[in-house]
Amino acid sequence: MQRIISRRTAIKATAAIGFPIIVPASVLGATAPSKRINVGAIGVGRISRGHDMKEVLKHDDAHIVAVCDLDTHRLAAGQRLVDEAYATRTQRPYSGTRGYGDHHALLANKDIDAVLISTPDHQHARLAIDAIRAGKDVYLQKPASLTIAEGRKMADVARASDRIVQIGSQQRGMDPWPQFHRACELVRNGRIGALRRVEVGLPGDPSGPAAPPMPVPPNLNYEAWLGSTPEVYYTEMRVHPQHSLEDRPGWLRCEQFGAGMITGWGAHHVDTAHWGMDTELTGPVEVWGHAEFPKSGLWDVHGAFETHGLYANGVQMTISGALPNGVRFIGDEGWIFVTRSGAVTASDPSGPRTSPPLTASDPKILTSVIGANEVHLMKSPEHHRNWLDSIHTRAPNAAPAEIGHRACSTCLLHWIAMKTGRRLRWDPTAERFIGDDAANAMLSRPQRAPYAI
C-alpha cells in the first residue's frame, strides 16, 4: 500500500516513525503502559469501522495508535473515529491517532506492537506476511488469502515466526455466538452418532450492470489498491463507494479481488464445519460441483451453485446457496443445525435464515452433558479479545494461520470445482490436485510487480 495522503497527515505520520507514542494515562484507565498493546489498523473501511476497530476499542489494555488506508477520505474518517472514541472515554479532547497512506511506514514504527488487517481479500496474505516479518502480531480478516498458494505462504511464514496470528473466524468465540462451540462439541462427542454428511448454506450475491470507466478520485491510490492483480480501468462499482462508509463495496463481487460468497461467508461456515468434523488441519480428498456465473456486467462472482467435497474419513460436505444459512451436521443417529443469531453484518445479503440458531433432530441432544473424560473444545472469549489475550500470554489463540488457511483453501477448492465442472482429486498434504495440471494452474495467479509476495 503506497502513501498518498495529505500534507498535514503526511507530517503527522512521518513524525510518528521512530518516536515514542505518548498517551495520557487517562485514555486507557489503570492499564500500565508496559501492559498496553499498541495497535495499528490497516484498511479502515466498512468492516474495520463496524467490527475490527470497534471491538478493539472496547478494551483498556489495547490502544489503536495508528490507521492506514489508500483512500485519504477513509483514512481521515478512521482517524476521527478513533480520536472520538478516546475523547468520549476520557471526556476530554483527543487527537493522537497517526495516519498512514503506506502500510510499510506503519509497520516500520517500532512502537506499534500489533496490526488489524481489514483490507479487500486480494491484499490479505501479502499484508499479513509483511506484518509478521516486521515483528507484529496480526489479526487478519477472513478469508485468509485470494489463492491457495498465497495462503500456504502466509501460513508457513506465520508458523516459522513467534508472532500471534488470528484469522477472523469469530464463530469460534463464546461471545457473541456460543452455539457454534456447543454444536461442534456435541458432534465431536458422538451425540448424533457417526458423522456422515455436513451441509453448509451460504447467502447469495447478485450480479450487476456494466460500469463505464471513471476518473480515479484524487483521494484514492488506485494503483496500490489493485496491488498484485492486473491493471483494469477504475470505476466506483469495482472498488468502494466514495460517499458511504457503510454500503457494501463492489470489489466483493469481482473475481479479480475475491471468489464471492464461497469464501466471503464460506470461510466462516467451513471453519465451523471443520471444527465439528475434526478436520481443521486438512481438507477434502475430492471436490466436484457446478455454479452459474454472470454472462455480462462488471460483477462476475458465482451465483447459484452446489458443490461437494469428500474427506478421507468418508464424510461428505455439500455447500450451496439454496441451503439455509448455517451448518448442518448429519450423523447416523440424528442431526444438529447451527447458525448465527441476531443481526447479520449490515448490508450483507442475509440469505435464508432459521430460528432458533441451534436446533437438533431431538431436543435432548442439545441438553446433553459433556463428561469430564470427553472432548472439550477450546473456549475463547470474543475473537478480538482472544487475540489480545494471546498477545499478552503468547498462548495459542482460537484461529491461528494454519486453521484459517485450511478453511479458506477448502472454499477455494470448491470454487475451482465450480470453474472446471469436473470431479477433482486433491492431496491435502501436498496441496496439489492429482493428475490435473489445468486445475493445479488455478492454485495461484500471476502477480503484478512490485506487489507480488
Short mmCIF file of C-alpha atoms in Angstrom, two decimals:
data_model
loop_
_atom_site.label_atom_id
_atom_site.label_comp_id
_atom_site.label_asym_id
_atom_site.label_seq_id
_atom_site.Cartn_x
_atom_site.Cartn_y
_atom_site.Cartn_z
CA MET A 1 0.00 0.00 0.00
CA GLN A 2 1.81 3.15 -1.18
CA ARG A 3 1.50 6.50 0.54
CA ILE A 4 -0.85 9.10 -0.92
CA ILE A 5 -2.04 11.33 1.91
CA SER A 6 -2.48 15.00 2.66
CA ARG A 7 0.47 17.17 3.73
CA ARG A 8 -0.97 17.50 7.24
CA THR A 9 -1.44 13.75 7.55
CA ALA A 10 1.97 13.07 5.98
CA ILE A 11 3.73 15.27 8.52
CA LYS A 12 1.77 13.60 11.31
CA ALA A 13 2.62 10.12 10.01
CA THR A 14 6.29 10.84 9.42
CA ALA A 15 6.67 12.25 12.89
CA ALA A 16 5.33 9.01 14.33
CA ILE A 17 8.10 6.85 12.93
CA GLY A 18 10.92 6.22 15.36
CA PHE A 19 9.46 8.33 18.16
CA PRO A 20 7.65 7.03 21.23
CA ILE A 21 3.89 7.22 21.26
CA ILE A 22 2.95 9.09 24.40
CA VAL A 23 -0.60 8.50 25.55
CA PRO A 24 -2.12 10.12 28.63
CA ALA A 25 -2.87 7.55 31.31
CA SER A 26 -6.45 8.77 31.39
CA VAL A 27 -7.05 7.42 27.88
CA LEU A 28 -6.79 3.80 28.93
CA GLY A 29 -7.59 3.89 32.60
CA ALA A 30 -5.44 1.98 35.05
CA THR A 31 -3.71 -0.24 32.49
CA ALA A 32 0.04 0.18 32.89
CA PRO A 33 1.83 1.37 29.73
CA SER A 34 4.05 -1.74 29.82
CA LYS A 35 0.94 -3.94 29.59
CA ARG A 36 -0.71 -1.92 26.84
CA ILE A 37 -0.82 -3.27 23.28
CA ASN A 38 -0.33 -0.52 20.67
CA VAL A 39 -2.37 -1.42 17.61
CA GLY A 40 -2.29 -0.15 14.02
CA ALA A 41 -5.31 -0.66 11.76
CA ILE A 42 -4.59 -1.29 8.07
CA GLY A 43 -7.69 -0.75 5.96
CA VAL A 44 -10.30 1.30 7.82
CA GLY A 45 -13.45 0.93 5.76
CA ARG A 46 -16.73 -0.81 6.50
CA ILE A 47 -15.53 -4.00 8.25
CA SER A 48 -12.84 -2.27 10.27
CA ARG A 49 -15.13 0.50 11.47
CA GLY A 50 -18.09 -1.72 12.25
CA HIS A 51 -16.25 -4.75 13.60
CA ASP A 52 -12.46 -4.88 13.97
CA MET A 53 -11.61 -1.43 15.34
CA LYS A 54 -14.95 -1.33 17.14
CA GLU A 55 -14.12 -4.47 19.13
CA VAL A 56 -10.53 -3.48 19.95
CA LEU A 57 -11.64 -0.03 21.10
CA LYS A 58 -13.65 -1.68 23.90
CA HIS A 59 -10.53 -2.78 25.76
CA ASP A 60 -8.34 -0.69 28.07
CA ASP A 61 -5.28 -2.88 27.52
CA ALA A 62 -5.20 -2.08 23.79
CA HIS A 63 -4.73 1.30 22.19
CA ILE A 64 -5.26 1.98 18.49
CA VAL A 65 -2.44 4.42 17.86
CA ALA A 66 -2.43 4.50 14.05
CA VAL A 67 -4.59 3.85 11.00
CA CYS A 68 -3.66 3.25 7.37
CA ASP A 69 -5.69 3.42 4.17
CA LEU A 70 -5.14 4.03 0.46
CA ASP A 71 -8.16 6.35 0.34
CA THR A 72 -7.39 9.58 2.17
CA HIS A 73 -11.09 10.23 2.85
CA ARG A 74 -11.36 6.88 4.62
CA LEU A 75 -8.04 7.46 6.33
CA ALA A 76 -9.25 10.75 7.81
CA ALA A 77 -12.56 9.18 8.81
CA GLY A 78 -10.68 6.36 10.54
CA GLN A 79 -8.57 8.85 12.48
CA ARG A 80 -11.71 10.72 13.54
CA LEU A 81 -13.45 7.53 14.64
CA VAL A 82 -10.56 6.52 16.91
CA ASP A 83 -9.94 10.03 18.23
CA GLU A 84 -13.62 10.46 19.06
CA ALA A 85 -13.75 7.09 20.81
CA TYR A 86 -10.90 8.06 23.13
CA ALA A 87 -12.27 11.57 23.61
CA THR A 88 -15.61 10.08 24.66
CA ARG A 89 -13.85 7.70 27.06
CA THR A 90 -11.85 10.46 28.75
CA GLN A 91 -14.35 13.30 28.35
CA ARG A 92 -11.51 15.45 27.01
CA PRO A 93 -10.27 16.33 23.51
CA TYR A 94 -8.07 13.71 21.89
CA SER A 95 -6.29 13.81 18.51
CA GLY A 96 -3.41 11.39 18.86
CA THR A 97 -4.19 8.83 16.14
CA ARG A 98 -1.47 8.71 13.48
CA GLY A 99 -2.42 8.41 9.82
CA TYR A 100 -0.52 6.46 7.15
CA GLY A 101 -1.05 6.01 3.42
CA ASP A 102 1.67 3.34 3.21
CA HIS A 103 1.46 0.16 5.28
CA HIS A 104 5.25 -0.22 5.13
CA ALA A 105 5.61 3.07 7.02
CA LEU A 106 3.14 1.94 9.66
CA LEU A 107 4.94 -1.38 10.06
CA ALA A 108 8.27 0.44 10.41
CA ASN A 109 7.00 2.17 13.54
CA LYS A 110 8.54 0.10 16.32
CA ASP A 111 6.11 1.50 18.87
CA ILE A 112 3.29 -0.46 17.18
CA ASP A 113 3.00 -3.98 18.58
CA ALA A 114 0.16 -5.45 16.53
CA VAL A 115 -1.99 -4.77 13.49
CA LEU A 116 -5.55 -5.28 12.36
CA ILE A 117 -5.71 -6.08 8.62
CA SER A 118 -9.17 -5.32 7.23
CA THR A 119 -8.45 -4.74 3.55
CA PRO A 120 -10.00 -6.32 0.43
CA ASP A 121 -9.29 -10.05 0.11
CA HIS A 122 -6.58 -9.76 -2.54
CA GLN A 123 -4.35 -7.87 -0.11
CA HIS A 124 -4.76 -10.18 2.90
CA ALA A 125 -1.90 -12.65 2.54
CA ARG A 126 0.71 -10.12 1.40
CA LEU A 127 -0.03 -7.64 4.18
CA ALA A 128 -0.05 -10.40 6.81
CA ILE A 129 3.34 -11.64 5.61
CA ASP A 130 4.75 -8.09 5.65
CA ALA A 131 3.41 -7.56 9.18
CA ILE A 132 4.76 -10.85 10.52
CA ARG A 133 8.19 -10.14 9.03
CA ALA A 134 8.08 -6.69 10.65
CA GLY A 135 7.61 -8.40 14.02
CA LYS A 136 3.95 -7.50 14.53
CA ASP A 137 1.20 -9.71 15.90
CA VAL A 138 -1.66 -9.89 13.40
CA TYR A 139 -5.45 -10.03 13.33
CA LEU A 140 -6.31 -10.88 9.71
CA GLN A 141 -9.81 -10.58 8.34
CA LYS A 142 -11.07 -13.69 6.61
CA PRO A 143 -10.69 -15.18 4.06
CA ALA A 144 -7.01 -15.80 4.66
CA SER A 145 -5.99 -15.38 1.03
CA LEU A 146 -7.02 -14.86 -2.58
CA THR A 147 -5.37 -18.11 -3.71
CA ILE A 148 -4.32 -21.39 -2.12
CA ALA A 149 -0.65 -20.72 -2.94
CA GLU A 150 -0.77 -17.32 -1.19
CA GLY A 151 -2.48 -18.86 1.82
CA ARG A 152 0.14 -21.59 2.12
CA LYS A 153 2.91 -18.98 2.01
CA MET A 154 1.21 -16.89 4.69
CA ALA A 155 0.65 -19.90 6.97
CA ASP A 156 4.27 -21.03 6.52
CA VAL A 157 5.64 -17.58 7.36
CA ALA A 158 3.40 -17.45 10.44
CA ARG A 159 4.49 -20.91 11.60
CA ALA A 160 8.17 -20.02 11.23
CA SER A 161 7.73 -16.91 13.39
CA ASP A 162 6.92 -16.29 17.02
CA ARG A 163 4.02 -13.98 16.14
CA ILE A 164 0.39 -14.37 17.21
CA VAL A 165 -1.76 -14.55 14.06
CA GLN A 166 -5.53 -14.68 14.45
CA ILE A 167 -7.76 -15.24 11.40
CA GLY A 168 -11.13 -13.52 11.73
CA SER A 169 -13.21 -16.68 12.20
CA GLN A 170 -15.26 -15.16 15.00
CA GLN A 171 -17.78 -18.01 15.12
CA ARG A 172 -15.21 -19.75 17.35
CA GLY A 173 -15.73 -17.28 20.18
CA MET A 174 -18.17 -17.83 23.04
CA ASP A 175 -19.23 -14.21 22.51
CA PRO A 176 -21.45 -13.42 20.68
CA TRP A 177 -22.36 -16.87 19.29
CA PRO A 178 -21.68 -19.68 21.78
CA GLN A 179 -23.93 -22.00 19.78
CA PHE A 180 -21.14 -22.84 17.32
CA HIS A 181 -18.84 -24.14 20.05
CA ARG A 182 -21.72 -26.11 21.56
CA ALA A 183 -22.72 -27.67 18.24
CA CYS A 184 -19.17 -28.72 17.38
CA GLU A 185 -18.53 -30.16 20.83
CA LEU A 186 -21.73 -32.23 20.67
CA VAL A 187 -20.79 -33.56 17.23
CA ARG A 188 -17.22 -34.35 18.27
CA ASN A 189 -18.58 -36.35 21.22
CA GLY A 190 -20.87 -38.50 19.11
CA ARG A 191 -24.24 -37.09 20.16
CA ILE A 192 -25.57 -37.61 16.63
CA GLY A 193 -23.75 -40.92 16.16
CA ALA A 194 -21.14 -41.33 13.45
CA LEU A 195 -20.94 -38.21 11.31
CA ARG A 196 -21.95 -38.88 7.70
CA ARG A 197 -22.65 -35.56 5.99
CA VAL A 198 -22.28 -31.83 6.54
CA GLU A 199 -24.43 -29.26 4.75
CA VAL A 200 -23.22 -25.64 4.54
CA GLY A 201 -25.65 -22.95 3.42
CA LEU A 202 -24.39 -19.56 2.27
CA PRO A 203 -26.15 -16.32 1.34
CA GLY A 204 -26.23 -15.24 -2.29
CA ASP A 205 -24.64 -12.43 -4.27
CA PRO A 206 -26.42 -10.50 -7.04
CA SER A 207 -24.90 -9.77 -10.41
CA GLY A 208 -24.73 -6.19 -11.63
CA PRO A 209 -24.77 -3.98 -14.71
CA ALA A 210 -21.85 -2.87 -16.83
CA ALA A 211 -19.96 0.08 -15.41
CA PRO A 212 -18.10 2.55 -17.63
CA PRO A 213 -14.62 3.88 -16.86
CA MET A 214 -14.43 6.84 -14.48
CA PRO A 215 -11.62 9.20 -13.47
CA VAL A 216 -9.71 7.91 -10.46
CA PRO A 217 -10.65 10.05 -7.44
CA PRO A 218 -7.68 12.17 -6.29
CA ASN A 219 -8.09 10.76 -2.78
CA LEU A 220 -7.53 7.13 -3.89
CA ASN A 221 -4.19 5.45 -4.68
CA TYR A 222 -5.81 3.12 -7.19
CA GLU A 223 -2.52 1.69 -8.47
CA ALA A 224 -1.62 0.41 -4.98
CA TRP A 225 -5.23 -0.59 -4.33
CA LEU A 226 -5.12 -3.00 -7.30
CA GLY A 227 -1.97 -4.45 -5.75
CA SER A 228 -0.78 -7.69 -7.30
CA THR A 229 -3.87 -8.03 -9.53
CA PRO A 230 -3.97 -6.92 -13.19
CA GLU A 231 -4.39 -3.30 -14.23
CA VAL A 232 -8.03 -2.55 -15.09
CA TYR A 233 -9.85 0.73 -15.51
CA TYR A 234 -11.27 2.45 -12.45
CA THR A 235 -14.99 2.58 -11.87
CA GLU A 236 -16.59 3.16 -8.49
CA MET A 237 -18.63 -0.06 -8.70
CA ARG A 238 -15.38 -2.03 -8.85
CA VAL A 239 -13.88 -0.55 -5.68
CA HIS A 240 -15.87 1.03 -2.83
CA PRO A 241 -18.47 3.81 -2.55
CA GLN A 242 -16.93 7.25 -2.40
CA HIS A 243 -19.75 8.73 -0.34
CA SER A 244 -20.50 5.92 2.11
CA LEU A 245 -18.51 4.01 4.71
CA GLU A 246 -21.31 1.53 5.38
CA ASP A 247 -22.51 0.34 1.97
CA ARG A 248 -21.20 -2.95 0.62
CA PRO A 249 -18.21 -2.43 -1.73
CA GLY A 250 -18.22 -3.64 -5.31
CA TRP A 251 -14.89 -5.47 -5.09
CA LEU A 252 -16.66 -8.24 -3.12
CA ARG A 253 -18.43 -9.19 -6.36
CA CYS A 254 -15.39 -9.13 -8.66
CA GLU A 255 -13.35 -12.33 -9.09
CA GLN A 256 -10.21 -10.26 -9.58
CA PHE A 257 -10.29 -9.49 -5.85
CA GLY A 258 -12.11 -12.46 -4.29
CA ALA A 259 -14.10 -15.59 -5.07
CA GLY A 260 -17.51 -14.36 -3.89
CA MET A 261 -19.64 -15.83 -1.15
CA ILE A 262 -17.90 -19.21 -1.34
CA THR A 263 -15.01 -17.57 0.53
CA GLY A 264 -16.77 -14.48 1.90
CA TRP A 265 -19.18 -16.40 4.13
CA GLY A 266 -17.81 -19.84 3.33
CA ALA A 267 -14.63 -19.15 5.30
CA HIS A 268 -16.79 -18.84 8.43
CA HIS A 269 -19.06 -21.83 7.94
CA VAL A 270 -16.43 -24.17 6.52
CA ASP A 271 -14.24 -23.38 9.52
CA THR A 272 -17.15 -24.31 11.80
CA ALA A 273 -17.73 -27.49 9.78
CA HIS A 274 -14.04 -28.43 10.08
CA TRP A 275 -14.17 -27.78 13.83
CA GLY A 276 -17.04 -30.22 14.24
CA MET A 277 -15.55 -32.73 11.78
CA ASP A 278 -12.10 -32.72 13.44
CA THR A 279 -10.53 -31.83 10.07
CA GLU A 280 -9.15 -28.38 10.92
CA LEU A 281 -5.65 -29.18 9.64
CA THR A 282 -6.53 -30.97 6.43
CA GLY A 283 -9.09 -30.78 3.64
CA PRO A 284 -11.17 -32.87 1.25
CA VAL A 285 -9.70 -35.56 -0.98
CA GLU A 286 -12.22 -34.98 -3.79
CA VAL A 287 -14.30 -31.97 -4.87
CA TRP A 288 -16.95 -31.52 -7.55
CA GLY A 289 -19.96 -29.36 -8.35
CA HIS A 290 -21.38 -26.63 -10.56
CA ALA A 291 -22.27 -22.94 -10.47
CA GLU A 292 -23.90 -20.21 -12.52
CA PHE A 293 -21.72 -17.22 -13.41
CA PRO A 294 -22.93 -13.88 -14.83
CA LYS A 295 -22.62 -13.61 -18.59
CA SER A 296 -22.43 -9.82 -18.58
CA GLY A 297 -21.84 -6.90 -16.27
CA LEU A 298 -18.96 -5.86 -14.05
CA TRP A 299 -19.69 -8.18 -11.13
CA ASP A 300 -18.67 -11.71 -12.07
CA VAL A 301 -18.54 -13.84 -8.89
CA HIS A 302 -20.60 -17.02 -8.78
CA GLY A 303 -24.38 -17.04 -8.44
CA ALA A 304 -26.46 -20.13 -7.67
CA PHE A 305 -24.27 -23.15 -7.01
CA GLU A 306 -23.92 -26.55 -5.39
CA THR A 307 -20.54 -28.11 -4.67
CA HIS A 308 -19.36 -31.18 -2.79
CA GLY A 309 -16.24 -32.34 -1.00
CA LEU A 310 -15.39 -35.85 0.18
CA TYR A 311 -13.00 -36.26 3.14
CA ALA A 312 -10.66 -39.15 3.89
CA ASN A 313 -12.87 -40.15 6.85
CA GLY A 314 -15.81 -40.69 4.48
CA VAL A 315 -17.74 -37.54 5.46
CA GLN A 316 -19.21 -35.60 2.55
CA MET A 317 -19.63 -31.82 2.69
CA THR A 318 -22.19 -30.07 0.48
CA ILE A 319 -22.11 -26.29 0.09
CA SER A 320 -24.97 -24.45 -1.63
CA GLY A 321 -26.72 -21.11 -1.74
CA ALA A 322 -30.03 -22.98 -1.72
CA LEU A 323 -29.47 -24.36 1.80
CA PRO A 324 -30.33 -22.41 4.97
CA ASN A 325 -27.52 -20.10 6.04
CA GLY A 326 -25.59 -22.16 8.58
CA VAL A 327 -24.08 -25.61 9.13
CA ARG A 328 -25.99 -28.88 9.47
CA PHE A 329 -24.12 -31.91 10.85
CA ILE A 330 -25.86 -35.17 9.91
CA GLY A 331 -24.99 -38.39 11.69
CA ASP A 332 -26.43 -41.88 11.64
CA GLU A 333 -28.38 -41.13 14.83
CA GLY A 334 -29.60 -37.58 14.23
CA TRP A 335 -28.61 -34.07 13.17
CA ILE A 336 -27.63 -30.67 14.58
CA PHE A 337 -28.09 -27.35 12.78
CA VAL A 338 -26.31 -24.15 13.86
CA THR A 339 -26.42 -20.60 12.51
CA ARG A 340 -25.86 -17.05 13.70
CA SER A 341 -28.27 -15.26 15.98
CA GLY A 342 -29.07 -11.56 15.99
CA ALA A 343 -28.23 -9.13 13.24
CA VAL A 344 -26.07 -10.12 10.28
CA THR A 345 -23.39 -7.68 9.11
CA ALA A 346 -25.19 -4.58 7.87
CA SER A 347 -25.58 -4.55 4.06
CA ASP A 348 -24.53 -8.20 3.63
CA PRO A 349 -27.13 -10.40 1.94
CA SER A 350 -28.63 -12.44 4.77
CA GLY A 351 -29.93 -15.39 2.74
CA PRO A 352 -32.32 -17.97 4.19
CA ARG A 353 -32.37 -17.88 7.99
CA THR A 354 -33.90 -20.17 10.57
CA SER A 355 -34.70 -19.64 14.24
CA PRO A 356 -33.62 -20.59 16.85
CA PRO A 357 -29.90 -20.62 15.99
CA LEU A 358 -29.22 -24.10 17.43
CA THR A 359 -31.59 -26.99 16.69
CA ALA A 360 -31.40 -30.78 16.59
CA SER A 361 -33.37 -33.78 15.43
CA ASP A 362 -34.06 -34.50 19.10
CA PRO A 363 -34.07 -31.56 21.57
CA LYS A 364 -32.49 -33.83 24.19
CA ILE A 365 -29.26 -33.78 22.16
CA LEU A 366 -28.82 -30.10 22.95
CA THR A 367 -29.02 -30.56 26.73
CA SER A 368 -26.55 -33.44 26.80
CA VAL A 369 -23.77 -33.00 29.35
CA ILE A 370 -20.19 -33.33 28.08
CA GLY A 371 -18.36 -35.58 30.54
CA ALA A 372 -15.00 -34.84 32.11
CA ASN A 373 -13.27 -37.51 30.00
CA GLU A 374 -14.87 -36.46 26.71
CA VAL A 375 -13.66 -33.99 24.09
CA HIS A 376 -13.68 -30.40 25.34
CA LEU A 377 -13.04 -27.84 22.62
CA MET A 378 -11.22 -24.61 23.35
CA LYS A 379 -13.46 -21.98 24.90
CA SER A 380 -12.43 -18.49 23.89
CA PRO A 381 -13.99 -15.07 24.51
CA GLU A 382 -14.95 -12.61 21.75
CA HIS A 383 -12.47 -13.16 18.94
CA HIS A 384 -10.54 -9.86 19.22
CA ARG A 385 -10.37 -10.29 22.99
CA ASN A 386 -8.91 -13.76 22.45
CA TRP A 387 -6.30 -12.24 20.13
CA LEU A 388 -5.31 -9.63 22.72
CA ASP A 389 -5.15 -12.27 25.45
CA SER A 390 -2.85 -14.40 23.30
CA ILE A 391 -0.59 -11.42 22.62
CA HIS A 392 -0.23 -10.92 26.38
CA THR A 393 0.35 -14.59 27.25
CA ARG A 394 1.78 -15.93 23.94
CA ALA A 395 -0.59 -18.87 24.41
CA PRO A 396 -2.34 -20.43 21.39
CA ASN A 397 -5.29 -18.48 20.02
CA ALA A 398 -8.58 -19.80 18.66
CA ALA A 399 -7.97 -19.43 14.90
CA PRO A 400 -4.25 -19.47 14.03
CA ALA A 401 -2.96 -19.07 10.49
CA GLU A 402 -2.89 -22.77 9.56
CA ILE A 403 -6.50 -23.36 10.60
CA GLY A 404 -7.63 -20.22 8.79
CA HIS A 405 -5.71 -21.26 5.69
CA ARG A 406 -7.30 -24.72 5.68
CA ALA A 407 -10.81 -23.27 5.86
CA CYS A 408 -10.04 -20.79 3.09
CA SER A 409 -8.27 -23.34 0.89
CA THR A 410 -11.26 -25.68 1.15
CA CYS A 411 -13.53 -22.87 -0.03
CA LEU A 412 -11.18 -22.18 -2.91
CA LEU A 413 -11.19 -25.87 -3.85
CA HIS A 414 -14.97 -25.68 -4.14
CA TRP A 415 -14.55 -22.55 -6.28
CA ILE A 416 -12.13 -24.39 -8.58
CA ALA A 417 -14.67 -27.21 -8.84
CA MET A 418 -17.26 -24.60 -9.90
CA LYS A 419 -14.94 -23.23 -12.57
CA THR A 420 -13.83 -26.58 -14.02
CA GLY A 421 -17.08 -28.53 -13.70
CA ARG A 422 -15.00 -31.67 -13.16
CA ARG A 423 -14.62 -34.12 -10.31
CA LEU A 424 -11.15 -33.37 -8.94
CA ARG A 425 -8.91 -35.45 -6.68
CA TRP A 426 -6.96 -33.47 -4.07
CA ASP A 427 -3.94 -34.30 -1.94
CA PRO A 428 -4.43 -32.23 1.25
CA THR A 429 -0.87 -32.91 2.42
CA ALA A 430 0.89 -31.78 -0.76
CA GLU A 431 -1.90 -29.30 -1.52
CA ARG A 432 -1.99 -30.35 -5.16
CA PHE A 433 -4.60 -31.86 -7.46
CA ILE A 434 -3.83 -35.38 -8.57
CA GLY A 435 -3.41 -35.79 -12.31
CA ASP A 436 -4.92 -32.44 -13.33
CA ASP A 437 -2.43 -29.82 -14.48
CA ALA A 438 -5.17 -27.38 -15.51
CA ALA A 439 -6.68 -27.42 -12.02
CA ASN A 440 -3.23 -27.07 -10.44
CA ALA A 441 -2.69 -23.95 -12.54
CA MET A 442 -5.60 -22.38 -10.62
CA LEU A 443 -3.86 -22.71 -7.25
CA SER A 444 -2.09 -19.40 -7.89
CA ARG A 445 -2.49 -16.31 -10.04
CA PRO A 446 0.09 -14.16 -11.82
CA GLN A 447 1.21 -11.33 -9.54
CA ARG A 448 1.98 -7.83 -10.70
CA ALA A 449 5.20 -6.14 -9.61
CA PRO A 450 6.02 -4.55 -7.23
CA TYR A 451 3.15 -6.05 -5.21
CA ALA A 452 3.96 -9.75 -5.56
CA ILE A 453 4.51 -11.86 -2.46
#
